[in-house]
Amino acid sequence: PAPIEIREERTVGASLGEDSVDQGLNSLMIGSVLVLVFMLIYYRLAGVFAAVALIFNVILIISVLGAFGATLTLPGMAGIVLTIGMAVDANVLIFQRIREEIRRTENPRAAIQEGFGKAFRTILDANVTTLFAALALLQFGTGPIKGFAVTLSIGIIASMFTAIIVTRFFFDFVYLRRTKLRSLSI
């Protein structure tokens, strides 16, 4: 084997790490706001449902992490960002399926039922697959990789709950309790 020679050594102070976390939080906030604005413009009232569910999702993730006494790190923020993306994807799948069903049946009530029903399997498959990958990272990873895996695992469960249960609750509360339902804001 060839000998290893150290040519340069540097120490990174805690303030650099703190700055990185602060910049990561700022990026997370800006990205989240942009996604919420897109959802509101493109999906109208359904976008409001998605926005509230997404905010609830992030609060749920941070609450669970706080209950475990976890520190938010850059890998943890990456897990939250990925989770936000998956939650948005789930809502987009649901909303697009509802739109397809409205075009097919012209019955908003049936479109909501069918849209959620048809999107469920796809959402479940995508999230379970990602959860398996996160559990593999948790099992075989070290340090920051485990932090990412924990945050991602919590986030996957939270995003499935918010997309399937919370968003559905808003649709049921606003639309399905009406006796005469003629159209949807989606």
CSV table of C-alpha atoms in Angstrom, one decimal, residues 10-175:
chain,number,residue,atom,x,y,z
A,10,ARG,CA,-8.9,22.6,8.3
A,11,THR,CA,-11.3,23.0,11.1
A,12,VAL,CA,-14.8,24.2,10.5
A,13,GLY,CA,-16.2,26.3,13.3
A,14,ALA,CA,-19.7,25.8,14.7
A,15,SER,CA,-20.8,29.1,13.3
A,16,LEU,CA,-20.3,27.8,9.7
A,17,GLY,CA,-22.5,24.8,10.5
A,18,GLU,CA,-25.1,27.1,12.1
A,19,ASP,CA,-25.0,29.4,9.0
A,20,SER,CA,-25.6,26.4,6.8
A,21,VAL,CA,-28.6,25.3,8.9
A,22,ASP,CA,-30.0,28.9,8.8
A,23,GLN,CA,-29.5,29.1,5.0
A,24,GLY,CA,-31.2,25.7,4.7
A,25,LEU,CA,-34.2,26.8,6.7
A,26,ASN,CA,-34.5,29.9,4.6
A,27,SER,CA,-34.3,27.8,1.4
A,28,LEU,CA,-36.9,25.4,2.9
A,29,MET,CA,-39.3,28.3,3.7
A,30,ILE,CA,-38.9,30.0,0.3
A,31,GLY,CA,-39.3,26.8,-1.6
A,32,SER,CA,-42.4,25.9,0.5
A,33,VAL,CA,-44.0,29.3,-0.1
A,34,LEU,CA,-43.4,29.0,-3.9
A,35,VAL,CA,-45.0,25.5,-3.9
A,36,LEU,CA,-48.0,26.7,-1.9
A,37,VAL,CA,-48.5,29.7,-4.3
A,38,PHE,CA,-48.4,27.3,-7.3
A,39,MET,CA,-50.9,25.0,-5.7
A,40,LEU,CA,-53.2,27.9,-4.9
A,41,ILE,CA,-53.1,29.3,-8.4
A,42,TYR,CA,-53.3,26.0,-10.3
A,43,TYR,CA,-55.9,24.1,-8.1
A,44,ARG,CA,-57.8,27.0,-6.6
A,45,LEU,CA,-59.9,25.9,-3.5
A,46,ALA,CA,-58.3,22.4,-3.7
A,47,GLY,CA,-55.0,24.2,-3.6
A,48,VAL,CA,-56.1,25.8,-0.3
A,49,PHE,CA,-56.8,22.3,1.0
A,50,ALA,CA,-53.4,21.1,-0.1
A,51,ALA,CA,-51.7,24.1,1.4
A,52,VAL,CA,-53.3,23.6,4.8
A,53,ALA,CA,-52.5,19.9,4.7
A,54,LEU,CA,-48.9,20.6,3.7
A,55,ILE,CA,-48.5,23.1,6.6
A,56,PHE,CA,-50.1,20.5,8.9
A,57,ASN,CA,-47.6,17.9,7.5
A,58,VAL,CA,-44.6,20.0,8.4
A,59,ILE,CA,-45.9,20.9,11.8
A,60,LEU,CA,-46.5,17.1,12.4
A,61,ILE,CA,-43.0,16.2,11.3
A,62,ILE,CA,-41.3,18.9,13.5
A,63,SER,CA,-43.5,17.9,16.4
A,64,VAL,CA,-42.6,14.2,16.2
A,65,LEU,CA,-38.9,15.1,15.8
A,66,GLY,CA,-39.2,17.4,18.8
A,67,ALA,CA,-40.9,14.7,20.9
A,68,PHE,CA,-37.9,12.4,20.1
A,69,GLY,CA,-35.5,15.2,21.1
A,70,ALA,CA,-34.0,15.3,17.6
A,71,THR,CA,-31.9,18.3,16.4
A,72,LEU,CA,-32.7,19.7,12.9
A,73,THR,CA,-29.6,19.3,10.7
A,74,LEU,CA,-29.0,19.7,7.0
A,75,PRO,CA,-29.7,16.0,6.3
A,76,GLY,CA,-32.9,16.3,8.4
A,77,MET,CA,-33.9,19.4,6.3
A,78,ALA,CA,-33.2,17.4,3.2
A,79,GLY,CA,-35.6,14.7,4.5
A,80,ILE,CA,-38.3,17.4,5.1
A,81,VAL,CA,-37.8,18.8,1.6
A,82,LEU,CA,-38.2,15.4,0.1
A,83,THR,CA,-41.2,14.8,2.2
A,84,ILE,CA,-42.8,18.1,1.1
A,85,GLY,CA,-42.2,17.0,-2.5
A,86,MET,CA,-43.9,13.7,-1.9
A,87,ALA,CA,-46.8,15.3,-0.2
A,88,VAL,CA,-47.3,17.8,-3.1
A,89,ASP,CA,-47.0,14.8,-5.5
A,90,ALA,CA,-49.7,12.9,-3.6
A,91,ASN,CA,-52.1,15.9,-3.7
A,92,VAL,CA,-51.4,16.5,-7.4
A,93,LEU,CA,-52.2,12.8,-8.1
A,94,ILE,CA,-55.4,13.1,-6.2
A,95,PHE,CA,-56.5,16.4,-7.8
A,96,GLN,CA,-55.6,15.2,-11.3
A,97,ARG,CA,-57.6,12.0,-10.8
A,98,ILE,CA,-60.5,14.1,-9.6
A,99,ARG,CA,-60.3,16.3,-12.7
A,100,GLU,CA,-60.2,13.2,-15.0
A,101,GLU,CA,-63.2,11.8,-13.2
A,102,ILE,CA,-65.1,15.1,-13.6
A,103,ARG,CA,-64.4,15.0,-17.3
A,104,ARG,CA,-65.5,11.4,-17.5
A,105,THR,CA,-68.6,11.4,-15.3
A,106,GLU,CA,-69.6,15.1,-15.0
A,107,ASN,CA,-70.6,14.2,-11.4
A,108,PRO,CA,-68.5,16.1,-8.8
A,109,ARG,CA,-69.5,13.9,-5.9
A,110,ALA,CA,-68.5,10.7,-7.8
A,111,ALA,CA,-65.4,12.4,-9.1
A,112,ILE,CA,-64.2,13.1,-5.6
A,113,GLN,CA,-64.9,9.5,-4.5
A,114,GLU,CA,-63.2,7.9,-7.5
A,115,GLY,CA,-60.4,10.4,-7.6
A,116,PHE,CA,-59.3,9.6,-4.1
A,117,GLY,CA,-59.9,5.9,-4.6
A,118,LYS,CA,-57.8,5.7,-7.8
A,119,ALA,CA,-55.0,7.8,-6.5
A,120,PHE,CA,-54.7,5.9,-3.2
A,121,ARG,CA,-52.9,2.9,-4.6
A,122,THR,CA,-50.3,5.0,-6.5
A,123,ILE,CA,-49.7,7.1,-3.4
A,124,LEU,CA,-49.4,4.0,-1.2
A,125,ASP,CA,-46.9,2.3,-3.6
A,126,ALA,CA,-44.7,5.4,-4.0
A,127,ASN,CA,-44.6,6.0,-0.2
A,128,VAL,CA,-44.0,2.4,0.8
A,129,THR,CA,-41.2,2.1,-1.7
A,130,THR,CA,-39.5,5.2,-0.4
A,131,LEU,CA,-40.1,4.1,3.2
A,132,PHE,CA,-38.3,0.8,2.5
A,133,ALA,CA,-35.4,2.8,1.1
A,134,ALA,CA,-35.4,5.0,4.2
A,135,LEU,CA,-35.4,2.0,6.5
A,136,ALA,CA,-32.4,0.5,4.6
A,137,LEU,CA,-30.6,3.8,5.0
A,138,LEU,CA,-31.5,3.8,8.7
A,139,GLN,CA,-30.2,0.2,9.1
A,140,PHE,CA,-27.0,0.5,7.1
A,141,GLY,CA,-26.2,4.2,7.2
A,142,THR,CA,-24.2,6.2,9.8
A,143,GLY,CA,-24.5,9.6,11.4
A,144,PRO,CA,-26.1,12.1,9.1
A,145,ILE,CA,-27.5,9.4,6.8
A,146,LYS,CA,-29.4,8.0,9.8
A,147,GLY,CA,-30.7,11.4,10.6
A,148,PHE,CA,-31.9,11.8,7.0
A,149,ALA,CA,-33.5,8.4,7.1
A,150,VAL,CA,-35.4,9.1,10.4
A,151,THR,CA,-36.7,12.4,9.2
A,152,LEU,CA,-37.7,10.9,5.9
A,153,SER,CA,-39.5,8.0,7.5
A,154,ILE,CA,-41.5,10.2,9.8
A,155,GLY,CA,-42.2,12.5,6.9
A,156,ILE,CA,-43.5,9.7,4.7
A,157,ILE,CA,-45.9,8.6,7.3
A,158,ALA,CA,-47.0,12.2,8.0
A,159,SER,CA,-47.4,13.0,4.3
A,160,MET,CA,-49.5,9.9,3.6
A,161,PHE,CA,-51.7,10.9,6.6
A,162,THR,CA,-52.1,14.5,5.5
A,163,ALA,CA,-52.7,13.7,1.8
A,164,ILE,CA,-55.1,10.8,2.3
A,165,ILE,CA,-56.9,11.8,5.5
A,166,VAL,CA,-56.6,15.5,6.0
A,167,THR,CA,-57.1,16.6,2.4
A,168,ARG,CA,-60.0,14.1,2.1
A,169,PHE,CA,-61.5,15.6,5.3
A,170,PHE,CA,-61.5,19.1,3.6
A,171,PHE,CA,-63.2,17.7,0.5
A,172,ASP,CA,-65.8,15.9,2.5
A,173,PHE,CA,-66.4,18.9,4.8
A,174,VAL,CA,-66.7,21.5,2.0
A,175,TYR,CA,-68.2,19.4,-0.9
